[in-house]
PDB file of C-alpha atoms in Angstrom:
ATOM      1  CA  MET U  22      -0.042   0.030  -0.079  1.00 47.00           C
ATOM      2  CA  LYS U  23       2.748   2.136   0.865  1.00 40.00           C
ATOM      3  CA  LEU U  24       4.880   1.399  -2.250  1.00 41.00           C
ATOM      4  CA  LYS U  25       1.405   2.649  -4.272  1.00 42.00           C
ATOM      5  CA  LYS U  26       1.428   5.513  -2.348  1.00 44.00           C
ATOM      6  CA  LEU U  27       4.682   6.585  -3.011  1.00 40.00           C
ATOM      7  CA  ALA U  28       4.397   5.674  -6.638  1.00 44.00           C
ATOM      8  CA  LEU U  29       1.413   7.868  -6.964  1.00 42.00           C
ATOM      9  CA  VAL U  30       3.304  10.803  -5.233  1.00 42.00           C
ATOM     10  CA  LEU U  31       6.264  10.351  -7.587  1.00 42.00           C
ATOM     11  CA  THR U  32       4.128  10.417 -10.571  1.00 45.00           C
ATOM     12  CA  GLY U  33       2.064  13.490  -9.522  1.00 47.00           C
ATOM     13  CA  ALA U  34       5.727  15.293  -9.225  1.00 45.00           C
ATOM     14  CA  LEU U  35       6.393  14.387 -12.566  1.00 42.00           C
ATOM     15  CA  VAL U  36       3.336  15.471 -13.965  1.00 42.00           C
ATOM     16  CA  SER U  37       3.702  18.722 -11.946  1.00 45.00           C
ATOM     17  CA  LEU U  38       7.238  19.238 -13.410  1.00 42.00           C
ATOM     18  CA  ALA U  39       6.134  18.430 -16.825  1.00 44.00           C
ATOM     19  CA  LEU U  40       3.400  20.747 -16.636  1.00 43.00           C
ATOM     20  CA  VAL U  41       5.780  23.681 -15.215  1.00 43.00           C
ATOM     21  CA  GLY U  42       8.404  22.794 -18.221  1.00 46.00           C
ATOM     22  CA  CYS U  43       5.391  23.222 -20.480  1.00 45.00           C
ATOM     23  CA  GLY U  44       4.184  26.406 -18.957  1.00 46.00           C
ATOM     24  CA  GLY U  45       7.802  27.855 -19.293  1.00 46.00           C
ATOM     25  CA  GLY U  46       8.079  26.627 -22.827  1.00 46.00           C
ATOM     26  CA  ASP U  47       4.842  28.506 -23.814  1.00 47.00           C
ATOM     27  CA  GLN U  48       5.969  31.698 -21.947  1.00 45.00           C
ATOM     28  CA  ALA U  49       9.337  31.688 -23.665  1.00 41.00           C
ATOM     29  CA  LYS U  50       7.592  31.372 -27.121  1.00 41.00           C
ATOM     30  CA  GLN U  51       5.093  34.113 -25.894  1.00 45.00           C
ATOM     31  CA  GLU U  52       7.839  36.445 -25.066  1.00 46.00           C
ATOM     32  CA  ALA U  53       9.688  35.447 -28.481  1.00 53.00           C
ATOM     33  CA  LYS U  54       6.686  36.992 -30.443  1.00 90.00           C
ATOM     34  CA  VAL U  55       7.351  40.185 -29.059  1.00 96.00           C
ATOM     35  CA  LEU U  56       9.212  42.589 -31.171  1.00 98.00           C
ATOM     36  CA  ARG U  57      10.679  45.314 -28.765  1.00 98.00           C
ATOM     37  CA  VAL U  58      11.063  48.458 -30.651  1.00 98.00           C
ATOM     38  CA  GLY U  59      12.739  51.877 -29.924  1.00 98.00           C
ATOM     39  CA  SER U  60      11.391  55.161 -31.108  1.00 98.00           C
ATOM     40  CA  ALA U  61      11.751  58.820 -30.494  1.00 97.00           C
ATOM     41  CA  ILE U  62       8.012  59.810 -30.636  1.00 96.00           C
ATOM     42  CA  ASP U  63       8.388  63.539 -31.772  1.00 90.00           C
ATOM     43  CA  PHE U  64       9.268  63.131 -35.339  1.00 88.00           C
ATOM     44  CA  ALA U  65       5.442  63.841 -37.066  1.00 85.00           C
ATOM     45  CA  PRO U  66       4.431  62.200 -39.401  1.00 89.00           C
ATOM     46  CA  PHE U  67       6.645  59.257 -38.940  1.00 94.00           C
ATOM     47  CA  GLU U  68       6.009  58.874 -34.981  1.00 95.00           C
ATOM     48  CA  PHE U  69       4.237  61.239 -32.599  1.00 94.00           C
ATOM     49  CA  GLN U  70       1.429  60.717 -29.950  1.00 94.00           C
ATOM     50  CA  ASP U  71      -1.620  63.252 -29.892  1.00 87.00           C
ATOM     51  CA  GLU U  72      -3.047  64.641 -26.839  1.00 83.00           C
ATOM     52  CA  GLY U  73      -5.431  62.034 -25.586  1.00 82.00           C
ATOM     53  CA  GLN U  74      -4.460  59.452 -27.731  1.00 85.00           C
ATOM     54  CA  LYS U  75      -3.152  56.074 -25.924  1.00 88.00           C
ATOM     55  CA  ASP U  76      -1.243  54.706 -28.885  1.00 93.00           C
ATOM     56  CA  TYR U  77       1.764  55.982 -30.864  1.00 97.00           C
ATOM     57  CA  GLN U  78       0.924  57.126 -34.554  1.00 96.00           C
ATOM     58  CA  GLY U  79       2.722  58.045 -37.537  1.00 95.00           C
ATOM     59  CA  PHE U  80       4.130  56.232 -40.777  1.00 96.00           C
ATOM     60  CA  ASP U  81       6.998  54.470 -38.909  1.00 98.00           C
ATOM     61  CA  MET U  82       4.481  53.086 -36.209  1.00 98.00           C
ATOM     62  CA  ASP U  83       2.115  51.517 -38.610  1.00 98.00           C
ATOM     63  CA  LEU U  84       5.079  50.123 -40.573  1.00 98.00           C
ATOM     64  CA  ILE U  85       6.733  48.594 -37.939  1.00 98.00           C
ATOM     65  CA  ARG U  86       3.474  47.003 -36.732  1.00 98.00           C
ATOM     66  CA  ALA U  87       3.035  45.613 -40.397  1.00 98.00           C
ATOM     67  CA  ILE U  88       6.440  44.073 -40.306  1.00 98.00           C
ATOM     68  CA  ALA U  89       5.915  42.704 -36.801  1.00 98.00           C
ATOM     69  CA  LYS U  90       2.539  41.044 -37.879  1.00 97.00           C
ATOM     70  CA  GLU U  91       4.335  39.667 -41.103  1.00 97.00           C
ATOM     71  CA  MET U  92       6.949  38.171 -38.815  1.00 97.00           C
ATOM     72  CA  GLY U  93       4.166  36.561 -36.341  1.00 97.00           C
ATOM     73  CA  SER U  94       4.874  38.932 -33.669  1.00 97.00           C
ATOM     74  CA  GLU U  95       3.817  42.092 -31.794  1.00 97.00           C
ATOM     75  CA  ALA U  96       5.403  45.347 -31.710  1.00 98.00           C
ATOM     76  CA  GLU U  97       5.969  46.566 -28.416  1.00 98.00           C
ATOM     77  CA  ILE U  98       7.155  50.208 -28.870  1.00 98.00           C
ATOM     78  CA  GLN U  99       8.901  52.262 -26.291  1.00 98.00           C
ATOM     79  CA  ASN U 100       9.630  55.929 -26.368  1.00 97.00           C
ATOM     80  CA  ILE U 101      13.268  56.779 -25.914  1.00 98.00           C
ATOM     81  CA  GLY U 102      14.946  59.965 -26.757  1.00 96.00           C
ATOM     82  CA  PHE U 103      16.766  60.142 -30.196  1.00 96.00           C
ATOM     83  CA  ASP U 104      20.421  59.937 -29.110  1.00 95.00           C
ATOM     84  CA  GLY U 105      19.564  57.399 -26.656  1.00 97.00           C
ATOM     85  CA  LEU U 106      18.049  54.716 -29.059  1.00 98.00           C
ATOM     86  CA  ILE U 107      21.397  53.331 -30.078  1.00 98.00           C
ATOM     87  CA  PRO U 108      22.600  52.952 -26.801  1.00 97.00           C
ATOM     88  CA  ALA U 109      19.260  50.944 -25.801  1.00 98.00           C
ATOM     89  CA  LEU U 110      19.828  48.769 -28.653  1.00 98.00           C
ATOM     90  CA  GLN U 111      23.476  47.974 -27.708  1.00 97.00           C
ATOM     91  CA  ALA U 112      22.265  47.080 -24.113  1.00 97.00           C
ATOM     92  CA  LYS U 113      19.803  44.960 -25.596  1.00 97.00           C
ATOM     93  CA  ASN U 114      16.640  46.644 -23.986  1.00 98.00           C
ATOM     94  CA  ILE U 115      15.200  46.684 -27.572  1.00 98.00           C
ATOM     95  CA  ASP U 116      15.234  44.715 -30.545  1.00 98.00           C
ATOM     96  CA  VAL U 117      15.195  47.425 -33.393  1.00 98.00           C
ATOM     97  CA  ILE U 118      14.946  50.963 -33.884  1.00 98.00           C
ATOM     98  CA  ILE U 119      12.560  52.585 -36.082  1.00 98.00           C
ATOM     99  CA  SER U 120      12.559  56.477 -35.781  1.00 97.00           C
ATOM    100  CA  GLY U 121      13.426  58.222 -39.197  1.00 93.00           C
ATOM    101  CA  MET U 122      17.058  57.196 -38.826  1.00 95.00           C
ATOM    102  CA  THR U 123      19.425  57.844 -41.775  1.00 92.00           C
ATOM    103  CA  ILE U 124      21.480  55.044 -43.041  1.00 95.00           C
ATOM    104  CA  ASN U 125      24.981  56.472 -42.962  1.00 94.00           C
ATOM    105  CA  ASP U 126      28.811  55.102 -42.444  1.00 95.00           C
ATOM    106  CA  GLU U 127      29.004  56.373 -38.809  1.00 95.00           C
ATOM    107  CA  ARG U 128      25.759  54.604 -37.814  1.00 97.00           C
ATOM    108  CA  LYS U 129      27.011  51.277 -39.643  1.00 97.00           C
ATOM    109  CA  GLN U 130      29.892  51.091 -37.242  1.00 96.00           C
ATOM    110  CA  LYS U 131      27.563  50.542 -34.551  1.00 97.00           C
ATOM    111  CA  VAL U 132      24.254  48.975 -35.838  1.00 98.00           C
ATOM    112  CA  GLY U 133      22.927  46.984 -38.562  1.00 98.00           C
ATOM    113  CA  PHE U 134      20.228  48.400 -41.057  1.00 98.00           C
ATOM    114  CA  SER U 135      17.387  46.792 -42.871  1.00 98.00           C
ATOM    115  CA  ASP U 136      16.801  47.582 -46.374  1.00 98.00           C
ATOM    116  CA  PRO U 137      16.030  51.322 -47.134  1.00 97.00           C
ATOM    117  CA  TYR U 138      11.935  51.787 -46.245  1.00 97.00           C
ATOM    118  CA  TYR U 139      11.892  55.464 -47.411  1.00 93.00           C
ATOM    119  CA  GLN U 140      14.169  58.093 -49.059  1.00 86.00           C
ATOM    120  CA  SER U 141      13.947  61.496 -47.683  1.00 83.00           C
ATOM    121  CA  GLY U 142      15.867  64.851 -48.100  1.00 86.00           C
ATOM    122  CA  LEU U 143      16.636  67.810 -45.931  1.00 92.00           C
ATOM    123  CA  THR U 144      14.800  70.943 -46.580  1.00 92.00           C
ATOM    124  CA  MET U 145      14.428  74.182 -44.370  1.00 94.00           C
ATOM    125  CA  ILE U 146      11.631  76.541 -43.381  1.00 94.00           C
ATOM    126  CA  VAL U 147      11.994  79.980 -42.942  1.00 96.00           C
ATOM    127  CA  ARG U 148       9.566  83.095 -42.243  1.00 94.00           C
ATOM    128  CA  SER U 149       7.277  84.318 -44.751  1.00 92.00           C
ATOM    129  CA  ASP U 150       9.070  87.765 -44.744  1.00 93.00           C
ATOM    130  CA  GLU U 151      12.404  86.274 -45.275  1.00 94.00           C
ATOM    131  CA  GLU U 152      13.966  87.421 -48.473  1.00 94.00           C
ATOM    132  CA  ALA U 153      17.513  86.852 -47.868  1.00 96.00           C
ATOM    133  CA  ILE U 154      17.427  82.856 -47.694  1.00 97.00           C
ATOM    134  CA  LYS U 155      16.134  81.280 -50.953  1.00 95.00           C
ATOM    135  CA  SER U 156      18.443  78.162 -51.067  1.00 95.00           C
ATOM    136  CA  PHE U 157      21.090  76.447 -48.849  1.00 96.00           C
ATOM    137  CA  LYS U 158      23.965  78.434 -50.062  1.00 95.00           C
ATOM    138  CA  ASP U 159      22.228  81.554 -48.554  1.00 97.00           C
ATOM    139  CA  LEU U 160      22.438  80.280 -44.982  1.00 97.00           C
ATOM    140  CA  LYS U 161      25.999  81.682 -44.561  1.00 96.00           C
ATOM    141  CA  GLY U 162      25.736  84.436 -41.804  1.00 97.00           C
ATOM    142  CA  HIS U 163      22.287  83.257 -40.123  1.00 98.00           C
ATOM    143  CA  LYS U 164      21.214  81.328 -37.662  1.00 98.00           C
ATOM    144  CA  VAL U 165      19.792  78.033 -37.994  1.00 98.00           C
ATOM    145  CA  ALA U 166      17.675  75.598 -35.779  1.00 97.00           C
ATOM    146  CA  VAL U 167      18.027  71.801 -36.153  1.00 96.00           C
ATOM    147  CA  GLN U 168      17.067  68.617 -34.021  1.00 92.00           C
ATOM    148  CA  ILE U 169      20.074  67.576 -31.751  1.00 93.00           C
ATOM    149  CA  GLY U 170      21.522  63.981 -33.209  1.00 87.00           C
ATOM    150  CA  THR U 171      20.008  64.251 -36.455  1.00 87.00           C
ATOM    151  CA  THR U 172      21.404  64.129 -39.995  1.00 84.00           C
ATOM    152  CA  SER U 173      20.187  67.566 -39.993  1.00 89.00           C
ATOM    153  CA  ALA U 174      22.400  68.806 -37.145  1.00 93.00           C
ATOM    154  CA  ASN U 175      25.630  67.140 -38.506  1.00 92.00           C
ATOM    155  CA  MET U 176      25.129  68.554 -42.020  1.00 92.00           C
ATOM    156  CA  VAL U 177      24.395  72.202 -41.273  1.00 95.00           C
ATOM    157  CA  LYS U 178      27.614  72.140 -38.653  1.00 95.00           C
ATOM    158  CA  GLU U 179      29.672  71.556 -41.823  1.00 94.00           C
ATOM    159  CA  MET U 180      28.582  74.701 -43.261  1.00 95.00           C
ATOM    160  CA  GLU U 181      30.776  77.999 -43.211  1.00 95.00           C
ATOM    161  CA  GLY U 182      29.642  80.594 -41.405  1.00 97.00           C
ATOM    162  CA  VAL U 183      26.403  79.159 -39.937  1.00 97.00           C
ATOM    163  CA  THR U 184      25.365  79.591 -36.183  1.00 97.00           C
ATOM    164  CA  VAL U 185      23.584  76.381 -35.349  1.00 97.00           C
ATOM    165  CA  THR U 186      21.164  76.135 -32.672  1.00 97.00           C
ATOM    166  CA  GLU U 187      20.411  72.595 -31.315  1.00 96.00           C
ATOM    167  CA  LEU U 188      17.215  71.687 -29.871  1.00 96.00           C
ATOM    168  CA  ASN U 189      15.377  68.513 -28.673  1.00 92.00           C
ATOM    169  CA  THR U 190      12.404  68.506 -30.934  1.00 88.00           C
ATOM    170  CA  PRO U 191      11.232  69.605 -34.454  1.00 87.00           C
ATOM    171  CA  ALA U 192       8.354  71.665 -32.559  1.00 87.00           C
ATOM    172  CA  ASP U 193      11.183  73.326 -30.598  1.00 93.00           C
ATOM    173  CA  CYS U 194      13.073  74.270 -33.640  1.00 94.00           C
ATOM    174  CA  PHE U 195       9.705  75.756 -35.274  1.00 92.00           C
ATOM    175  CA  MET U 196       8.578  77.517 -32.236  1.00 92.00           C
ATOM    176  CA  GLU U 197      12.318  79.404 -32.109  1.00 96.00           C
ATOM    177  CA  LEU U 198      11.996  80.211 -35.558  1.00 95.00           C
ATOM    178  CA  LYS U 199       8.847  82.116 -34.994  1.00 92.00           C
ATOM    179  CA  ALA U 200      10.120  83.674 -32.018  1.00 94.00           C
ATOM    180  CA  ARG U 201      12.976  85.101 -34.055  1.00 96.00           C
ATOM    181  CA  GLY U 202      15.591  83.380 -32.350  1.00 97.00           C
ATOM    182  CA  VAL U 203      16.779  81.866 -35.598  1.00 98.00           C
ATOM    183  CA  ASP U 204      16.482  82.683 -39.348  1.00 97.00           C
ATOM    184  CA  ALA U 205      15.510  78.861 -40.549  1.00 97.00           C
ATOM    185  CA  VAL U 206      14.823  75.557 -39.564  1.00 97.00           C
ATOM    186  CA  VAL U 207      16.528  72.784 -41.093  1.00 96.00           C
ATOM    187  CA  ASN U 208      14.932  69.245 -41.210  1.00 91.00           C
ATOM    188  CA  ASP U 209      13.607  66.372 -43.114  1.00 85.00           C
ATOM    189  CA  ARG U 210      11.151  67.502 -45.769  1.00 82.00           C
ATOM    190  CA  PRO U 211       8.057  65.384 -44.816  1.00 81.00           C
ATOM    191  CA  VAL U 212       8.712  66.819 -41.159  1.00 80.00           C
ATOM    192  CA  ASN U 213       8.591  70.245 -42.645  1.00 83.00           C
ATOM    193  CA  ASP U 214       5.590  69.637 -44.850  1.00 76.00           C
ATOM    194  CA  TYR U 215       3.577  67.910 -42.213  1.00 75.00           C
ATOM    195  CA  TYR U 216       4.028  70.832 -39.831  1.00 78.00           C
ATOM    196  CA  ILE U 217       2.975  73.391 -42.192  1.00 74.00           C
ATOM    197  CA  LYS U 218      -0.162  71.347 -43.060  1.00 69.00           C
ATOM    198  CA  GLN U 219      -1.219  70.244 -39.715  1.00 69.00           C
ATOM    199  CA  SER U 220      -0.677  73.273 -37.825  1.00 67.00           C
ATOM    200  CA  GLN U 221      -1.988  75.491 -40.166  1.00 66.00           C
ATOM    201  CA  ALA U 222       1.165  77.725 -39.697  1.00 68.00           C
ATOM    202  CA  VAL U 223       1.226  81.276 -40.510  1.00 78.00           C
ATOM    203  CA  GLY U 224       4.197  83.388 -40.917  1.00 86.00           C
ATOM    204  CA  VAL U 225       6.212  80.685 -42.176  1.00 90.00           C
ATOM    205  CA  LYS U 226       6.963  79.269 -45.543  1.00 90.00           C
ATOM    206  CA  SER U 227       9.052  75.761 -47.080  1.00 86.00           C
ATOM    207  CA  LEU U 228      11.410  76.506 -49.548  1.00 91.00           C
ATOM    208  CA  GLU U 229      11.936  73.905 -52.428  1.00 85.00           C
ATOM    209  CA  ASP U 230      15.595  73.752 -52.597  1.00 90.00           C
ATOM    210  CA  LYS U 231      16.803  70.048 -51.088  1.00 87.00           C
ATOM    211  CA  LEU U 232      20.237  69.377 -49.554  1.00 86.00           C
ATOM    212  CA  SER U 233      20.590  65.951 -49.786  1.00 82.00           C
ATOM    213  CA  ALA U 234      18.893  62.491 -50.274  1.00 80.00           C
ATOM    214  CA  GLU U 235      18.614  60.265 -47.431  1.00 84.00           C
ATOM    215  CA  ASP U 236      17.596  56.583 -47.069  1.00 92.00           C
ATOM    216  CA  TYR U 237      15.807  55.458 -43.727  1.00 95.00           C
ATOM    217  CA  GLY U 238      16.432  52.063 -42.270  1.00 98.00           C
ATOM    218  CA  ILE U 239      15.464  49.877 -39.268  1.00 98.00           C
ATOM    219  CA  ALA U 240      18.490  49.647 -36.878  1.00 98.00           C
ATOM    220  CA  MET U 241      19.350  46.407 -34.975  1.00 98.00           C
ATOM    221  CA  ALA U 242      22.494  44.480 -33.374  1.00 97.00           C
ATOM    222  CA  LYS U 243      25.114  44.167 -36.148  1.00 95.00           C
ATOM    223  CA  ASP U 244      25.505  40.648 -35.104  1.00 94.00           C
ATOM    224  CA  ASN U 245      21.714  39.478 -35.436  1.00 96.00           C
ATOM    225  CA  ALA U 246      21.450  38.385 -39.101  1.00 96.00           C
ATOM    226  CA  ASP U 247      18.787  36.183 -38.508  1.00 97.00           C
ATOM    227  CA  LEU U 248      16.444  39.224 -37.444  1.00 98.00           C
ATOM    228  CA  GLN U 249      17.823  41.592 -40.046  1.00 97.00           C
ATOM    229  CA  LYS U 250      16.700  38.690 -42.768  1.00 98.00           C
ATOM    230  CA  LYS U 251      13.452  38.601 -41.272  1.00 98.00           C
ATOM    231  CA  VAL U 252      12.600  42.374 -41.230  1.00 98.00           C
ATOM    232  CA  ASN U 253      13.780  42.355 -44.874  1.00 98.00           C
ATOM    233  CA  GLU U 254      11.390  39.397 -45.888  1.00 98.00           C
ATOM    234  CA  ALA U 255       8.377  41.168 -43.991  1.00 98.00           C
ATOM    235  CA  LEU U 256       9.329  44.598 -45.848  1.00 98.00           C
ATOM    236  CA  LYS U 257       9.569  42.802 -49.130  1.00 98.00           C
ATOM    237  CA  LYS U 258       6.261  41.023 -48.705  1.00 98.00           C
ATOM    238  CA  LEU U 259       4.488  44.505 -47.701  1.00 98.00           C
ATOM    239  CA  HIS U 260       5.753  46.216 -51.035  1.00 98.00           C
ATOM    240  CA  GLU U 261       4.391  43.163 -52.840  1.00 98.00           C
ATOM    241  CA  ASN U 262       1.185  42.608 -51.206  1.00 97.00           C
ATOM    242  CA  GLY U 263       0.175  46.578 -51.589  1.00 97.00           C
ATOM    243  CA  GLU U 264       0.259  47.232 -47.674  1.00 98.00           C
ATOM    244  CA  TYR U 265       3.394  49.282 -47.573  1.00 97.00           C
ATOM    245  CA  ASP U 266       1.413  51.547 -50.408  1.00 95.00           C
ATOM    246  CA  LYS U 267      -1.489  51.998 -48.024  1.00 96.00           C
ATOM    247  CA  ILE U 268       0.354  53.029 -45.059  1.00 95.00           C
ATOM    248  CA  TYR U 269       2.509  55.286 -47.577  1.00 90.00           C
ATOM    249  CA  GLN U 270      -0.652  56.987 -49.125  1.00 86.00           C
ATOM    250  CA  LYS U 271      -2.317  57.423 -45.327  1.00 88.00           C
ATOM    251  CA  TRP U 272       0.311  59.617 -44.105  1.00 88.00           C
ATOM    252  CA  PHE U 273       1.822  61.313 -47.529  1.00 80.00           C
ATOM    253  CA  GLY U 274      -1.081  61.406 -49.661  1.00 64.00           C
ATOM    254  CA  THR U 275       0.161  59.492 -52.551  1.00 57.00           C
ATOM    255  CA  GLY U 276       1.277  55.950 -53.386  1.00 52.00           C
ATOM    256  CA  LYS U 277       4.942  54.930 -53.396  1.00 55.00           C
TER     257      LYS U 277
END
């Protein structure tokens, strides 16, 4: 009788261990389906959050959710300051970065990039009564606002005779322009155009001159070739099935 009881106890223990093992596996599997995304949520129309809205919005936000879905995952998005994104990735606090990040040689030393998903360029906004600035070559001797840590900041700093003011967000740059603290704002063209359209800004104008063409990419750890492959495959699928065009049209008005 005692032997039967002992056998039942041992059997129950083994079953319990098996269930714990299965539960742990399911949990690990569930966690693996979360794609941890880092983004600086202050870069409309790519990433932003309207007052009263819980979810982050924008072109990048819709795109990364669609990419995660294609990968069989769910995007878990964290709001991180732009200059803290790459350190967060290197610390393995996030899996990918999508934040209007330009693919360049300096960043390639630190992270790996997906295939380009958007081509942008740098343009500028000036006050409506500004007559001395018509193109980038006219910026010499003027004050220019840029967002800290961006390609805009790096390129304007290289211009001879330009006084650069680095601020935290594009909105801060536009406020500084309207307050006459600077003579121009240099930023990515869609950001400048979106600002004028959405805010119905008066007293400012966007100039057509474009400083450069830039490719945006999704950043990930340099040694994570498997994730890079999966992201690129998902991005390609979105182009093929028309979902990318739908997202592009939603935010920029035309198909891509």
